[in-house]
Short mmCIF file of C-alpha atoms and ligand atoms in Angstrom, two decimals:
data_model
loop_
_atom_site.label_atom_id
_atom_site.label_comp_id
_atom_site.label_asym_id
_atom_site.label_seq_id
_atom_site.Cartn_x
_atom_site.Cartn_y
_atom_site.Cartn_z
CA MET G 37 46.39 100.03 44.31
CA ILE G 38 43.89 98.60 46.79
CA TYR G 39 40.26 98.89 45.75
CA ASN G 40 37.83 98.58 48.63
CA ILE G 41 34.11 98.22 47.91
CA GLY G 42 33.01 98.82 51.46
CA SER G 43 30.37 100.22 53.77
CA ILE G 44 30.28 103.83 54.89
CA ASN G 45 28.41 104.26 58.19
CA ALA G 46 27.73 107.01 60.66
CA ASP G 47 28.66 105.33 63.95
CA TYR G 48 26.68 106.40 67.05
CA PHE G 49 28.47 105.32 70.22
CA TYR G 50 26.46 104.93 73.42
CA ASN G 51 28.44 104.27 76.61
CA VAL G 52 26.54 102.15 79.13
CA SER G 53 27.47 100.14 82.23
CA HIS G 54 26.69 96.84 80.51
CA ILE G 55 25.13 95.59 77.27
CA PRO G 56 21.34 95.73 77.85
CA ARG G 57 19.56 92.42 78.29
CA PRO G 58 16.35 91.70 76.28
CA GLY G 59 13.60 93.96 77.62
CA GLU G 60 15.97 96.13 79.67
CA THR G 61 16.14 99.93 79.31
CA LEU G 62 19.42 101.65 80.10
CA ALA G 63 20.46 105.31 80.16
CA ALA G 64 23.69 106.00 78.29
CA THR G 65 26.29 108.13 80.06
CA ARG G 66 27.69 109.51 76.81
CA VAL G 67 26.86 109.64 73.11
CA GLU G 68 29.22 110.43 70.22
CA ARG G 69 29.03 110.30 66.46
CA GLY G 70 31.96 109.29 64.27
CA LEU G 71 32.88 107.84 60.91
CA GLY G 72 32.76 104.06 60.56
CA GLY G 73 31.54 101.02 58.68
CA LYS G 74 33.69 97.93 58.28
CA GLY G 75 34.61 99.10 54.79
CA VAL G 76 35.67 102.60 55.80
CA ASN G 77 37.55 101.31 58.85
CA GLN G 78 39.57 98.95 56.67
CA SER G 79 40.26 101.70 54.11
CA VAL G 80 41.61 104.00 56.83
CA ALA G 81 43.70 101.19 58.34
CA MET G 82 45.16 100.29 54.92
CA LYS G 83 45.91 103.94 54.17
CA ASN G 84 47.51 104.45 57.59
CA ALA G 85 49.65 101.38 56.91
CA GLY G 86 51.03 103.14 53.83
CA SER G 87 48.95 101.83 50.91
CA SER G 88 47.13 103.75 48.18
CA VAL G 89 43.47 103.04 48.75
CA ARG G 90 40.50 103.73 46.50
CA HIS G 91 37.28 103.48 48.49
CA LEU G 92 34.24 102.51 46.42
CA GLY G 93 30.89 102.81 48.15
CA ALA G 94 27.64 104.71 48.50
CA VAL G 95 26.19 107.28 50.87
CA GLY G 96 22.72 108.80 51.05
CA GLU G 97 21.75 112.47 50.91
CA ASP G 98 23.02 112.92 54.47
CA GLY G 99 26.45 111.41 53.83
CA GLU G 100 28.63 114.22 52.51
CA TRP G 101 30.43 114.73 55.85
CA MET G 102 31.53 111.09 55.84
CA VAL G 103 33.04 111.31 52.37
CA GLU G 104 34.88 114.51 53.38
CA LYS G 105 36.23 112.84 56.52
CA LEU G 106 37.40 109.76 54.64
CA SER G 107 39.03 111.95 52.03
CA SER G 108 40.87 113.95 54.67
CA ALA G 109 42.26 110.63 55.99
CA GLY G 110 44.02 110.33 52.61
CA VAL G 111 41.74 107.74 51.01
CA ASP G 112 40.69 108.26 47.36
CA THR G 113 36.95 108.96 47.57
CA ALA G 114 36.40 110.37 44.06
CA ARG G 115 34.25 107.43 42.92
CA ILE G 116 31.96 107.21 45.96
CA VAL G 117 28.37 107.73 44.81
CA SER G 118 25.51 109.57 46.48
CA LEU G 119 22.14 107.82 46.27
CA SER G 120 18.68 108.94 47.30
CA GLY G 121 17.63 107.86 50.79
CA PRO G 122 19.59 107.63 54.01
CA SER G 123 23.22 106.60 54.48
CA GLY G 124 24.14 103.54 56.50
CA HIS G 125 24.49 103.98 60.23
CA ALA G 126 25.39 101.89 63.25
CA ILE G 127 24.16 101.99 66.85
CA ILE G 128 27.13 100.89 68.91
CA THR G 129 26.56 100.14 72.58
CA ILE G 130 29.80 100.07 74.56
CA ALA G 131 29.93 98.55 78.03
CA ASP G 132 32.34 99.64 80.81
CA ASP G 133 34.61 96.66 80.03
CA GLY G 134 34.98 97.86 76.40
CA GLU G 135 32.83 95.12 74.86
CA ASN G 136 30.16 96.14 72.40
CA ALA G 137 26.90 95.27 70.66
CA ILE G 138 26.22 96.73 67.22
CA THR G 139 23.02 97.18 65.21
CA ILE G 140 23.49 98.43 61.67
CA PHE G 141 21.04 100.04 59.30
CA PRO G 142 22.57 99.38 55.84
CA GLY G 143 20.92 102.30 53.95
CA ALA G 144 22.85 103.25 50.79
CA ASN G 145 25.47 100.52 51.36
CA ARG G 146 23.00 97.87 50.20
CA LEU G 147 21.70 99.89 47.23
CA ILE G 148 24.84 99.56 45.10
CA ASP G 149 23.84 97.98 41.78
CA SER G 150 25.68 95.76 39.30
CA ASP G 151 26.26 98.56 36.73
CA GLN G 152 28.02 100.58 39.40
CA VAL G 153 30.27 97.69 40.38
CA GLN G 154 31.22 97.06 36.73
CA LEU G 155 32.06 100.73 36.29
CA TRP G 156 34.15 100.81 39.47
CA LEU G 157 36.13 97.73 38.52
CA ALA G 158 36.60 98.54 34.82
CA THR G 159 40.25 99.41 35.42
CA ILE G 160 41.21 96.79 38.01
CA SER G 161 44.20 94.69 36.95
CA ALA G 162 46.49 91.90 38.11
CA THR G 163 48.67 94.22 40.21
CA ASP G 164 45.66 95.41 42.25
CA TRP G 165 43.88 94.03 45.28
CA LEU G 166 40.12 94.10 45.90
CA VAL G 167 38.90 94.17 49.49
CA LEU G 168 35.29 93.36 50.41
CA GLN G 169 33.24 92.89 53.58
CA ASN G 170 29.64 91.75 54.06
CA GLU G 171 27.99 95.17 54.47
CA THR G 172 27.48 96.13 50.81
CA SER G 173 25.52 94.68 47.89
CA GLN G 174 26.92 92.96 44.74
CA GLN G 175 29.89 91.39 46.54
CA ARG G 176 29.90 88.20 44.48
CA LEU G 177 29.86 90.09 41.19
CA ALA G 178 32.71 92.30 42.41
CA ALA G 179 34.79 89.32 43.52
CA GLU G 180 34.14 87.45 40.27
CA LEU G 181 35.07 90.46 38.11
CA ALA G 182 38.23 91.24 40.04
CA LYS G 183 39.32 87.61 40.05
CA SER G 184 38.75 87.31 36.28
CA ARG G 185 41.15 90.23 35.78
CA GLY G 186 43.82 88.62 37.95
CA ALA G 187 43.46 90.91 41.01
CA ARG G 188 43.86 89.47 44.52
CA VAL G 189 40.51 89.30 46.33
CA VAL G 190 40.26 89.64 50.11
CA TYR G 191 36.99 89.04 51.95
CA SER G 192 36.05 89.80 55.54
CA ALA G 193 33.12 87.56 56.40
CA ALA G 194 31.51 90.10 58.71
CA PRO G 195 28.68 90.48 59.57
CA PHE G 196 28.74 86.70 59.22
CA ASP G 197 26.39 84.92 56.83
CA ALA G 198 27.42 81.38 55.87
CA GLU G 199 25.36 81.38 52.64
CA VAL G 200 27.04 84.59 51.48
CA VAL G 201 30.48 83.14 52.23
CA ALA G 202 29.62 79.97 50.30
CA ASP G 203 28.58 82.05 47.30
CA ILE G 204 31.68 84.22 47.20
CA LEU G 205 34.28 81.65 48.28
CA PRO G 206 35.29 80.43 44.77
CA PHE G 207 36.54 83.94 43.96
CA ILE G 208 38.42 84.66 47.19
CA ASP G 209 42.20 84.44 47.66
CA PHE G 210 42.30 85.60 51.24
CA LEU G 211 39.67 85.32 53.97
CA CYS G 212 39.59 87.38 57.21
CA VAL G 213 37.43 86.06 60.06
CA ASN G 214 37.27 86.18 63.83
CA GLU G 215 37.26 82.99 65.90
CA ILE G 216 33.46 82.86 66.11
CA GLU G 217 33.14 83.19 62.33
CA ALA G 218 35.85 80.55 61.84
CA ALA G 219 33.93 78.07 64.03
CA ALA G 220 30.69 78.85 62.17
CA LEU G 221 32.43 78.20 58.83
CA ILE G 222 33.78 74.83 60.00
CA ASN G 223 30.29 73.93 61.15
CA HIS G 224 28.53 75.15 58.01
CA PHE G 225 30.88 73.47 55.54
CA ASN G 226 31.23 70.41 57.72
CA VAL G 227 35.02 70.39 57.32
CA LYS G 228 37.69 69.41 59.84
CA SER G 229 39.71 72.54 59.28
CA LEU G 230 39.51 75.71 57.26
CA ASN G 231 42.29 74.63 54.90
CA ASN G 232 39.63 72.48 53.20
CA LEU G 233 37.70 75.56 52.08
CA GLY G 234 39.84 76.25 49.02
CA VAL G 235 41.14 79.74 49.95
CA ASN G 236 44.92 80.27 49.71
CA ALA G 237 45.25 82.36 52.84
CA LEU G 238 43.31 82.95 56.02
CA LEU G 239 43.58 85.38 58.93
CA ILE G 240 41.73 84.45 62.13
CA THR G 241 41.62 87.16 64.78
CA HIS G 242 41.10 86.07 68.39
CA GLY G 243 40.29 89.38 70.08
CA SER G 244 42.59 90.03 73.06
CA GLN G 245 44.28 86.64 72.49
CA GLY G 246 45.94 87.66 69.20
CA ALA G 247 45.63 86.15 65.72
CA VAL G 248 46.71 83.31 63.44
CA TYR G 249 47.68 83.61 59.78
CA HIS G 250 47.63 80.58 57.50
CA ASN G 251 49.04 80.46 54.00
CA PHE G 252 47.92 77.04 52.84
CA GLU G 253 49.77 77.25 49.53
CA LYS G 254 53.06 77.92 51.30
CA LYS G 255 52.23 75.64 54.25
CA LEU G 256 52.79 78.56 56.58
CA GLU G 257 51.12 79.15 59.96
CA ILE G 258 52.07 82.14 62.11
CA THR G 259 50.58 83.07 65.47
CA VAL G 260 50.83 86.34 67.39
CA LYS G 261 49.76 86.82 70.99
CA GLY G 262 47.48 89.73 71.88
CA ILE G 263 49.12 92.70 73.60
CA PRO G 264 47.60 93.56 77.01
CA VAL G 265 46.25 97.12 77.00
CA GLN G 266 43.79 99.27 78.91
CA VAL G 267 40.56 98.46 77.04
CA VAL G 268 38.36 101.44 76.20
CA ASP G 269 36.49 100.28 73.11
CA THR G 270 37.04 97.10 71.07
CA THR G 271 34.87 98.28 68.15
CA GLY G 272 36.78 98.19 64.85
CA ALA G 273 39.80 96.34 66.29
CA GLY G 274 39.27 93.46 63.83
CA ASP G 275 38.96 95.93 60.92
CA THR G 276 42.17 97.62 62.04
CA PHE G 277 44.00 94.30 62.26
CA CYS G 278 42.77 93.05 58.91
CA GLY G 279 43.32 96.40 57.13
CA TYR G 280 46.87 96.82 58.42
CA PHE G 281 47.76 93.22 57.64
CA ILE G 282 46.39 93.25 54.07
CA ALA G 283 48.07 96.57 53.30
CA LEU G 284 51.46 95.40 54.54
CA LEU G 285 51.21 92.08 52.68
CA SER G 286 50.23 93.93 49.49
CA GLN G 287 53.37 96.05 49.93
CA GLY G 288 55.44 92.83 49.95
CA LYS G 289 56.13 92.85 53.69
CA ASP G 290 57.12 89.56 55.30
CA PRO G 291 53.95 87.99 56.87
CA LEU G 292 55.48 87.71 60.36
CA ALA G 293 56.48 91.39 60.39
CA ALA G 294 53.07 92.35 58.93
CA LEU G 295 51.27 90.30 61.59
CA ASN G 296 53.23 91.92 64.42
CA ILE G 297 52.54 95.43 63.15
CA ALA G 298 48.84 94.68 62.60
CA ASN G 299 48.65 93.23 66.12
CA LYS G 300 50.06 96.44 67.61
CA ALA G 301 47.71 98.57 65.49
CA ALA G 302 44.67 96.63 66.76
CA ALA G 303 45.90 96.85 70.39
CA LEU G 304 46.34 100.61 70.08
CA LYS G 305 42.88 101.03 68.54
CA VAL G 306 41.32 99.29 71.57
CA THR G 307 42.74 101.99 73.88
CA LYS G 308 40.60 104.65 72.18
CA LEU G 309 36.88 105.26 71.75
CA GLY G 310 35.73 105.27 68.13
CA THR G 311 36.19 103.45 64.86
CA ALA G 312 37.72 105.07 61.74
CA ASP G 313 38.73 108.13 63.80
CA ALA G 314 40.52 105.96 66.35
CA ILE G 315 42.68 103.88 63.98
CA PRO G 316 46.32 104.65 64.79
CA SER G 317 48.90 106.05 62.39
CA LEU G 318 51.84 103.89 61.34
CA VAL G 319 54.19 106.18 63.27
CA ASP G 320 52.25 105.57 66.50
CA VAL G 321 52.10 101.84 65.80
CA LEU G 322 55.84 101.55 65.22
CA ASP G 323 56.48 103.61 68.39
CA PHE G 324 54.21 101.41 70.45
CA ASN G 325 56.13 99.55 73.11
CA ASN G 326 55.10 95.92 73.32
CA GLU G 327 56.29 95.49 76.88
CA ARG G 328 54.07 97.96 78.67
O1 RIB Y 680 33.52 96.66 62.82
C1 RIB Y 680 33.02 97.86 63.35
C2 RIB Y 680 32.02 98.48 62.41
O2 RIB Y 680 30.89 97.65 62.29
C3 RIB Y 680 31.49 99.82 62.86
O3 RIB Y 680 32.26 100.88 62.39
C4 RIB Y 680 30.05 99.81 62.37
O4 RIB Y 680 29.76 100.81 61.44
C5 RIB Y 680 29.82 98.43 61.80
O5 RIB Y 680 29.90 98.40 60.45
#
């Protein structure tokens, strides 16, 4: 079972010609609301990749629709809590070239307390995985608890905060970052390469260029090239990649095969507007023709 203590956001997508510059006002040509949050996106990706996923998180009084949507995607939502105050939401500005800028309001995601985390993880064991991102509270406690019970702990260092990474790093088996976060980590820890950080495994996504997976224990490095597609919206592509890859690894899939499937899943996501709602099914991913 994969436990994911992750954010649950209402994503508001605004299509604009370009990302506004400081002081600029722009009229959006379209607005949409969908389900998102780095946590939810990864839960949906992991479920679509064929894993059993228990999402652990918090919404506010306005969040029932998000829990229902996540549940109808096949994710176990029974332990999601409802807290007083607003849910998390994200303002996502999407430019014509598919690039984005995101502002999040954390809301209930950052109100999760230590008692709740202990309750959620009371049953986690050595056969389970715990997935975390940097949009919820109590991440270090969660990682420490899961690690002490022998579970594998995966951390996506996004939104990036070097101090948070430093705090949680001793309890992490597997780190997911993009290339900007990887460079910031090298800089912050003043190391030559990320294999000096002490994590066993590392996934670095490089946007349209592909991704690299390192397993330092096994001295393994695998690279995949990005698949050229018609870009509509890059939001959530990293979550899709990471979610698919973790799920397939946790199912015992060979890392090269897992990386290739995750790469296709992320490429397909980019062809659609949206986040959790736009994450492709495994059937669509396996049907996806690399050559086009
Ligand atoms: O990675 C994309 C996600 O970041 C969006 O779904 C948004 O909610 C923010 O958390």
